[in-house]
Coordinates of C-alpha atoms in Angstrom, one line a residue:
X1 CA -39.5 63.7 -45.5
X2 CA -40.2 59.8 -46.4
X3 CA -38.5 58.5 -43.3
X4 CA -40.3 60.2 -40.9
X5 CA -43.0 58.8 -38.8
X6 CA -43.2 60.7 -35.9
X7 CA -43.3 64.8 -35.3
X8 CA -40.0 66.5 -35.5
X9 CA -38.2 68.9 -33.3
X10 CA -40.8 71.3 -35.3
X11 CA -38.9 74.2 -33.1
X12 CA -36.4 74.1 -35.2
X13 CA -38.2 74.6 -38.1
X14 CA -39.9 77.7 -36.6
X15 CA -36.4 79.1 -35.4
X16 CA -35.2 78.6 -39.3
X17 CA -38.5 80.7 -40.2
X18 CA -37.5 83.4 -37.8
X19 CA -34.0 83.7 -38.9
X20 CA -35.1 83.3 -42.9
X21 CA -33.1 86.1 -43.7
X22 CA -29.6 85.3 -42.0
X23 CA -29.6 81.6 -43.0
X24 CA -30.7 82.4 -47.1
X25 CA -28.1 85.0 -47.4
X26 CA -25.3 82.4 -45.9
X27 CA -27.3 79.0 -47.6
X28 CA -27.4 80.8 -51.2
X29 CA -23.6 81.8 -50.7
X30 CA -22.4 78.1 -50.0
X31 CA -24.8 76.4 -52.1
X32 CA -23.5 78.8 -54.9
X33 CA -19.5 77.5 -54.5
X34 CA -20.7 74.1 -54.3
X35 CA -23.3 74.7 -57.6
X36 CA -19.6 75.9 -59.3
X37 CA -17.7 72.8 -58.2
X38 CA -18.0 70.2 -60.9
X39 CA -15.9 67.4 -59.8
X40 CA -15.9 64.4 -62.4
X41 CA -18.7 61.4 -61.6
X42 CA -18.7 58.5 -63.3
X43 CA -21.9 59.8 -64.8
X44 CA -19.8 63.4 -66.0
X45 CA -17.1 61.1 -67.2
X46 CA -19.6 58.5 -69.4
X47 CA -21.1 61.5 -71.0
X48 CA -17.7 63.2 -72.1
X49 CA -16.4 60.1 -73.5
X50 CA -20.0 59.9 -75.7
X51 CA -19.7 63.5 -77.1
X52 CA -16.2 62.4 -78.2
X53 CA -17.4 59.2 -79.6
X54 CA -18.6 58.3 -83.7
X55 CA -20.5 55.7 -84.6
X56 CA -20.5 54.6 -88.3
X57 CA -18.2 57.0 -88.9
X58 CA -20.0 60.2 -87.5
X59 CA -20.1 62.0 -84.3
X60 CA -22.9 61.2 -81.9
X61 CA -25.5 64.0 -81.2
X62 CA -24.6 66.5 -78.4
X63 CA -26.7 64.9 -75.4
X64 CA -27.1 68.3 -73.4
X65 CA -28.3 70.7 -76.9
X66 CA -30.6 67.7 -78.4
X67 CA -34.0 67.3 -77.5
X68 CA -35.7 64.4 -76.4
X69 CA -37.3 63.9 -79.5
X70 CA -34.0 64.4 -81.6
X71 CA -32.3 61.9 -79.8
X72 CA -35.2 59.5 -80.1
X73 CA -34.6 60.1 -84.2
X74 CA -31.4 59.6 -83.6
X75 CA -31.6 55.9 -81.9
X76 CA -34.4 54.7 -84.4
X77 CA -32.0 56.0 -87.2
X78 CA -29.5 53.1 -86.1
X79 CA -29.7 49.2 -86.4
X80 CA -30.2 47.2 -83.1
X81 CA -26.4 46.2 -83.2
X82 CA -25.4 50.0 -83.3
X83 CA -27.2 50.5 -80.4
X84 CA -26.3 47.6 -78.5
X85 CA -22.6 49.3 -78.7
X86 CA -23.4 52.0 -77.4
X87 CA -25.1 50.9 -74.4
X88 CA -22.1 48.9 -73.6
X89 CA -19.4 51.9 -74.8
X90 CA -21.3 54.3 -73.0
X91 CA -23.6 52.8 -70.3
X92 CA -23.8 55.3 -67.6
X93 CA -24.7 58.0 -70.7
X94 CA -27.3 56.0 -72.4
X95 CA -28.8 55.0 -69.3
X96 CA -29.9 58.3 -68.1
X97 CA -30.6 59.9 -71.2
X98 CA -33.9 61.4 -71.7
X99 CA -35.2 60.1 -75.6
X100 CA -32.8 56.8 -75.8
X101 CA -35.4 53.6 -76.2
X102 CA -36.4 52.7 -72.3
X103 CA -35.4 48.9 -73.2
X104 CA -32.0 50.4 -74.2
X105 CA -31.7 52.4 -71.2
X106 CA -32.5 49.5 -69.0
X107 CA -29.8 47.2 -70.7
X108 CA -27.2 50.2 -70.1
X109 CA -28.2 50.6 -66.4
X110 CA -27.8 46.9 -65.9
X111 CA -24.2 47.5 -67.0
X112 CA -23.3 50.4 -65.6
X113 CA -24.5 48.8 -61.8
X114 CA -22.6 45.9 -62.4
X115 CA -19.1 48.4 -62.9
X116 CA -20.0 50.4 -59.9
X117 CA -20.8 46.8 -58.1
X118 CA -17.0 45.9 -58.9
X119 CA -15.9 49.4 -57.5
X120 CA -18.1 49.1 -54.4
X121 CA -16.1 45.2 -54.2
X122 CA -12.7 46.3 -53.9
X123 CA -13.5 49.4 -52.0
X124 CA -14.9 46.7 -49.4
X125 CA -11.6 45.6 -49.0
X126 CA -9.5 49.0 -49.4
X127 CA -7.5 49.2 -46.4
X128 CA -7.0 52.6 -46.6
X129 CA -10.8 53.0 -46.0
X130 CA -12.2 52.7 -42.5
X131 CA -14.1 50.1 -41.2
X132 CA -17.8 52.0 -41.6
X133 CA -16.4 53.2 -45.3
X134 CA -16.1 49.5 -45.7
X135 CA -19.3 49.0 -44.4
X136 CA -20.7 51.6 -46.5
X137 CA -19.1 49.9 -49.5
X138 CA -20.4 46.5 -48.4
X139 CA -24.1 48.3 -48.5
X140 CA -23.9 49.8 -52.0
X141 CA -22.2 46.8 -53.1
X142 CA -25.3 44.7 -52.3
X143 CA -27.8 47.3 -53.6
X144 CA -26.6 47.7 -57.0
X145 CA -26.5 43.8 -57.3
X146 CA -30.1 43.7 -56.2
X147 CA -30.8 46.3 -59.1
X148 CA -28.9 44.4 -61.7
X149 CA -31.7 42.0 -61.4
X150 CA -33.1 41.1 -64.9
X151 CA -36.5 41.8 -63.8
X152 CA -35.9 44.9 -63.0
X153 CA -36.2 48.1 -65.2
X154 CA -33.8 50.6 -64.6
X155 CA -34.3 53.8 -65.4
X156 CA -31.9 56.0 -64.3
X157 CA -29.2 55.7 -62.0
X158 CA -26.2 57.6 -60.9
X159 CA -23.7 56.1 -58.1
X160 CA -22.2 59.5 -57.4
X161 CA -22.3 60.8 -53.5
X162 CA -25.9 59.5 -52.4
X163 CA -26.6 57.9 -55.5
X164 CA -30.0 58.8 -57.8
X165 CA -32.0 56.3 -59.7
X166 CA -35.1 55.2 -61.0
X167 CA -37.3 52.1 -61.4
X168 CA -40.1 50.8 -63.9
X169 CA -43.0 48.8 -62.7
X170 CA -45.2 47.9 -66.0
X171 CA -44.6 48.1 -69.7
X172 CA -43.9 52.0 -69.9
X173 CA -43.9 51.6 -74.1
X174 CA -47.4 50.4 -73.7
X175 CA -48.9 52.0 -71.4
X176 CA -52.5 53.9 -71.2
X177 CA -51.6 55.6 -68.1
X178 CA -48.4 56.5 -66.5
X179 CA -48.1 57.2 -62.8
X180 CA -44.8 58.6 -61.4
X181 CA -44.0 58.8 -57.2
X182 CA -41.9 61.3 -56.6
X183 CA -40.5 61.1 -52.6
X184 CA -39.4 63.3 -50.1
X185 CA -36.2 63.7 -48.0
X186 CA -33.8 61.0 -47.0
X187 CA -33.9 59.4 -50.9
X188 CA -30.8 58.2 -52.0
X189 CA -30.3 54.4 -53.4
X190 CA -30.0 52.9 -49.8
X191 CA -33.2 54.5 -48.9
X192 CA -34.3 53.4 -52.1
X193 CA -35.9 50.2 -51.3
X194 CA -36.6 48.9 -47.6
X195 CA -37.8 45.5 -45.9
X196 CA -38.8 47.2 -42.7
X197 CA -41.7 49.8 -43.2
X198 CA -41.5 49.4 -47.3
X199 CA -44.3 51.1 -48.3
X200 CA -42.3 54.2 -47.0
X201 CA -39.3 54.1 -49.6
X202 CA -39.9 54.5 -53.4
X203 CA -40.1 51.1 -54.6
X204 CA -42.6 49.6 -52.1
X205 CA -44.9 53.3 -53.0
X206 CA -44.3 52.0 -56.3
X207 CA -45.3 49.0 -56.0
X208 CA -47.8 49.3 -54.0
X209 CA -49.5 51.9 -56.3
X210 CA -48.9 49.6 -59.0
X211 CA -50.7 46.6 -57.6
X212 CA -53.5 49.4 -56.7
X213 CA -53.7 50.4 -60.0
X214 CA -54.3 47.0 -61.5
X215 CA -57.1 45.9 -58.7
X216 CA -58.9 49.4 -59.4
X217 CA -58.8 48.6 -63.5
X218 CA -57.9 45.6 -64.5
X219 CA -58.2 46.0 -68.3
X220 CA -56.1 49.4 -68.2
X221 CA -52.4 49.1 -69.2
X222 CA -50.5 50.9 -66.6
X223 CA -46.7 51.7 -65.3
X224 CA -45.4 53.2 -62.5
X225 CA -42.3 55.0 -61.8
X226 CA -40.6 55.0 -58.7
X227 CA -38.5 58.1 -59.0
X228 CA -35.7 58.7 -57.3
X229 CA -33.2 60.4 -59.8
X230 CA -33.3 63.7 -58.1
X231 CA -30.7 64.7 -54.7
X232 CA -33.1 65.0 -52.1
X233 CA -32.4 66.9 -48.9
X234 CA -31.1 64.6 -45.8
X235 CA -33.0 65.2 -42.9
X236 CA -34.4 68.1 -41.4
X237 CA -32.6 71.1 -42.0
X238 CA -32.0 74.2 -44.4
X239 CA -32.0 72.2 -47.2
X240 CA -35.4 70.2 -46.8
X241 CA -36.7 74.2 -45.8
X242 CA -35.9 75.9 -48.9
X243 CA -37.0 74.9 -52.5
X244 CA -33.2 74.4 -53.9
X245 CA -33.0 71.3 -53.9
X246 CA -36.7 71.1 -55.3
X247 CA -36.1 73.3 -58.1
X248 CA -33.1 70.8 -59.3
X249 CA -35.4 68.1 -58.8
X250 CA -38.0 70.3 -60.6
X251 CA -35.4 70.7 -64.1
X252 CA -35.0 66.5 -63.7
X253 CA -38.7 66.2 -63.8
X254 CA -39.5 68.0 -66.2
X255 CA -37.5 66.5 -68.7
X256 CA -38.4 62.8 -67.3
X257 CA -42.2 63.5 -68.2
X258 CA -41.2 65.1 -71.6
X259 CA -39.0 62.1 -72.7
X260 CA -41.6 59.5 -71.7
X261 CA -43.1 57.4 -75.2
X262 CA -45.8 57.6 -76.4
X263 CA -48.8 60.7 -75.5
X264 CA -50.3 58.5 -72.4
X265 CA -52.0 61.0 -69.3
X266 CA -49.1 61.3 -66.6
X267 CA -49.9 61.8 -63.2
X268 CA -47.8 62.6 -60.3
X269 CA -47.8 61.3 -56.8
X270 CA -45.5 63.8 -54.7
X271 CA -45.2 62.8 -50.9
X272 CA -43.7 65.5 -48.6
X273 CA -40.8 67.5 -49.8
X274 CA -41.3 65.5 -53.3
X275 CA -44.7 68.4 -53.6
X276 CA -42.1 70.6 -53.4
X277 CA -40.7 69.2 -56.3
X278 CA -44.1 68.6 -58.3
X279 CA -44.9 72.5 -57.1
X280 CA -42.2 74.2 -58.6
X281 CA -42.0 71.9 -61.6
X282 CA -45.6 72.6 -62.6
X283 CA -45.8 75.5 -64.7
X284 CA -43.2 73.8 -66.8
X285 CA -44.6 70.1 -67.5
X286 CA -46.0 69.1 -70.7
X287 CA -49.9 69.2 -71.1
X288 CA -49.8 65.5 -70.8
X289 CA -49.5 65.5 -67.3
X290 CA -53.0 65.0 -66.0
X291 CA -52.8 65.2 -62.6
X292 CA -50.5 66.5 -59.5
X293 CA -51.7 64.5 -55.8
X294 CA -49.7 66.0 -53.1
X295 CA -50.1 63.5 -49.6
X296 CA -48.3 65.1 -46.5
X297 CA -46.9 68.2 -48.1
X298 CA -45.2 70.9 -46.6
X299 CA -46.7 73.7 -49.2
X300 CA -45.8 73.7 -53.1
X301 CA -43.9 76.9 -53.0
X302 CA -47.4 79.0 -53.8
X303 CA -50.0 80.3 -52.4
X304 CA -53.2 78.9 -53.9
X305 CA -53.5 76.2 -56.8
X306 CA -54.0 78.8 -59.8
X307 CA -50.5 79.7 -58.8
X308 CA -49.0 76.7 -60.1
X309 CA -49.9 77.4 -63.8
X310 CA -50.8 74.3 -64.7
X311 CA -53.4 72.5 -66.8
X312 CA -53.5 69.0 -64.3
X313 CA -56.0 68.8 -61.6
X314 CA -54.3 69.4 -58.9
X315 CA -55.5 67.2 -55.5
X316 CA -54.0 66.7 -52.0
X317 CA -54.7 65.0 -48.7
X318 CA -53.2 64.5 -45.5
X319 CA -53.9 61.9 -42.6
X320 CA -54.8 63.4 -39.5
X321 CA -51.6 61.9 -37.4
X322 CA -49.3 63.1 -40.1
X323 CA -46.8 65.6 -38.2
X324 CA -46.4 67.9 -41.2
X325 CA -50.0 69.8 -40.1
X326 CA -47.6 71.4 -37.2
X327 CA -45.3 72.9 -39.6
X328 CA -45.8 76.6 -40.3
X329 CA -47.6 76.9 -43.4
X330 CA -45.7 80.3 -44.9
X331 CA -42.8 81.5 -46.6
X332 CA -40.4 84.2 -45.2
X333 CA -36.8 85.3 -46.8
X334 CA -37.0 81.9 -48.9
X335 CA -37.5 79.3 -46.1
X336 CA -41.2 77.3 -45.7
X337 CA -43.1 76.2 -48.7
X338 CA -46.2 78.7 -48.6
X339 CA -49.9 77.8 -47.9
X340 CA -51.3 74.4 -46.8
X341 CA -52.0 72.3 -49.9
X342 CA -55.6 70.7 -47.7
X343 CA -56.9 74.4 -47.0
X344 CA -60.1 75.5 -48.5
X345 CA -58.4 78.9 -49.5
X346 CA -55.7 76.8 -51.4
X347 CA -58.3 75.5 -54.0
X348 CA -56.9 71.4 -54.4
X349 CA -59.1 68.7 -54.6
X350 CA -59.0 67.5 -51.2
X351 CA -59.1 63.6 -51.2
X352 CA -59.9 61.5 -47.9
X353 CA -56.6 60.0 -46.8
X354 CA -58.6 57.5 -44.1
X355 CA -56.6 54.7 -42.6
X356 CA -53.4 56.1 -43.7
X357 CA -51.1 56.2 -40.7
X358 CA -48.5 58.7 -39.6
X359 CA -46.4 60.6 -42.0
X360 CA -45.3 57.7 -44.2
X361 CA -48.4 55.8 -44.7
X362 CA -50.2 57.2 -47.6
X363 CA -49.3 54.0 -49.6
X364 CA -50.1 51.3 -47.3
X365 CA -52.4 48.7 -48.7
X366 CA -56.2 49.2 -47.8
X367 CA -56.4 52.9 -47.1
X368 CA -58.1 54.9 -48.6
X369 CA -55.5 57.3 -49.4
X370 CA -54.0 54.5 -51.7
X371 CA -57.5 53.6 -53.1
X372 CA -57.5 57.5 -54.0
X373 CA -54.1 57.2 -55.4
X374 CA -54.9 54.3 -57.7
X375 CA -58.5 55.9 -58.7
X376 CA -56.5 58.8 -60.4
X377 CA -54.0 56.9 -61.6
X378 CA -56.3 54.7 -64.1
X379 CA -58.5 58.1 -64.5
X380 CA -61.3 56.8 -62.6
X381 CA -62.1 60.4 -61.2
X382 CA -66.1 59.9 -60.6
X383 CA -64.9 56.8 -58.1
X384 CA -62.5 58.8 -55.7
X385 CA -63.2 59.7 -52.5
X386 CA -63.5 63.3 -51.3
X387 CA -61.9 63.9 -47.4
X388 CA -65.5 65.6 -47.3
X389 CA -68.7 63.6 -47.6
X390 CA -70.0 66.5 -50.0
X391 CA -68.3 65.1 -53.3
X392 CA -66.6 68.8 -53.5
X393 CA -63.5 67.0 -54.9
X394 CA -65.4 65.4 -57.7
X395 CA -67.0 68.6 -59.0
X396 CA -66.6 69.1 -62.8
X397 CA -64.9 65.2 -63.4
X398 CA -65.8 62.2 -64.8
X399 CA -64.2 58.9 -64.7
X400 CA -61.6 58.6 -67.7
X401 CA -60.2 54.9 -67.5
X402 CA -59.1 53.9 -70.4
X403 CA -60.7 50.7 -71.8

């Protein structure tokens, strides 16, 4: 739900709650052939052709079986030149796998966009496309060359269907305290970055948060990850109403965190559907995650915070022209997202989201809801400000910004 500004046909959302049952048994039916259809990607391809590769004469570890932290032994196990190889043998596989050195997986996503830039090129001119498949073309064409910027860090990306990916803001390596946005529907790599209305994609949250961050602690080393590597629902619809795509995302998450260097506090900015995400992920994150802000959610799939089994704090706020307040608050036969993340009963850390405008403006410079943002990203906990004058959302904290 990033894109959207303005209130929805929220009818239809209450017609999909009234016919929960009908539509889950008929979703869960299709989703199940599609979950079974695994067409090759680029990405399926790269990955194959690394599990049947050797490198100094043995094989290379099993990228699916391996954890994180065995495949980090495995990359500081070889020189620089051995790595270097495999970043260019193997791009689209090194580049999105959890425990490879980030600096490695950057220099493999800047390879692998610069082969799907030269598909994108001749499919511009593929005859046998029409002309808004050449257009299309032309679009992704121009996106990936904007990503193979050297100043840009790749994290992650996949050009298959929508396209996933992921971008660094910060020396991650170094960092004292991570922060990751996670988004809402309507995320793809076209969606990924915007000049009109930017603080509603990814990159300008990212940023934005980033900059945030910096102004709130100067002498903190942060990073910030704009995180789009999951297939987010398009639009409003069965899929942005049930938690499938979320629990995907949730499995993605999850292993993101868990592969992150070092032991720095992660905390998690989910906006709209992406507290789906961050809802069901929760009881499976790693203690390092600190904190889980929800701004504009739909629910987190339970019915009070204790629910979500997790050690973070858990805070949310909401503007008071976001839309998303009309949305029924429940769950029924698998559609809605369960109680309101703001409500007293709920049990969040209700943060002040003053300033922020609409649905999409939570990251907007000089609101409050930002200021908020950046506060618990640095750990300045004692400095936030509570949507209550009563400093209720404060209770038990102190600040934490690393020095």
């Amino acid at each position: 739900m990033t894109s959207f500004d303005t209130s929805p046909q929220l009818n239809v959302w209450r017609a999909l709650l009234a016919l929960a049952v009908v539509f889950v048994m008929l979703a869960t039916t299709g989703w199940t052939a599609m979950r079974n259809q695994r067409d090759s990607t680029p990405l399926q391809s790269s990955l194959s052709a690394w599990e049947r590769g050797r490198i100094a004469g043995h094989r290379l570890p099993d990228p699916d079986d391996s954890t994180s932290a065995a495949l980090s032994r495995f990359f500081a196990s070889l020189t620089a030149q051995q790595r270097s190889t495999l970043a260019h043998r193997y791009p689209l596989a090194v580049g999105n796998m959890n425990g490879a050195p980030v600096e490695l997986r950057y220099r493999a996503n800047r390879i692998a966009l610069g082969q799907a830039r030269k598909v994108e090129l001749k499919r511009m001119h593929d005859i046998r496309l029409s002309a808004d498949g050449q257009r299309q073309a032309g679009h992704r064409m121009h996106r990936f060359e904007a990503l193979m910027s050297t100043k840009r860090k790749i994290l992650a990306f996949d050009p298959a269907g929508s396209g996933r990916v992921a971008e660094v803001f910060g020396n991650l390596s170094k960092a004292q305290r991570i922060s990751v946005v996670v988004p809402g529907v309507d995320t793809d790599l076209l969606t990924f970055q915007r000049t009109y209305r930017k603080y509603s994609a990814p990159v300008g949250m990212a940023k934005s948060l980033y900059a945030a961050e910096k102004a709130a602690s100067p002498s903190t080393r942060t990073a910030v990850i704009a995180w789009a590597d999951y297939t987010a629902p398009g639009g409003l619809g069965l899929d942005s109403a049930t938690a499938t795509r979320a629990e995907g995302g949730a499995v993605r998450l999850n292993a993101l965190v868990r592969a992150l260097p070092g032991s720095a506090p992660v905390s998690l900015f989910c906006h709209s559907y992406g507290s789906v995400v961050c809802g069901v992920a929760a009881h499976s994150l790693p203690e390092r995650v600190a904190d889980i802000a929800v701004a504009g959610s739909p629910g987190m799939r339970v019915t009070n915070a204790a629910q979500l089994h997790t050690s973070a704090q858990v805070w949310a706020m909401r503007d008071a022209d976001d839309w998303i307040q009309d949305v029924p608050y429940l769950e029924l036969g698998g559609l809605g997202h369960g109680a309101d993340p703001v409500s007293s009963a709920f049990g969040a850390r209700v943060l002040s989201a003053a300033d922020a405008k609409g649905h999409s403006g939570y990251f907007e410079p000089g609101t409050e809801s930002l200021l908020n943002f950046a506060e618990i990203g640095v750990g300045a906990y004692d400095s936030v400000h509570c949507a209550k004058d009563d400093g209720a959302c404060r209770a038990g904290l102190s600040g934490t910004v690393a020095g």
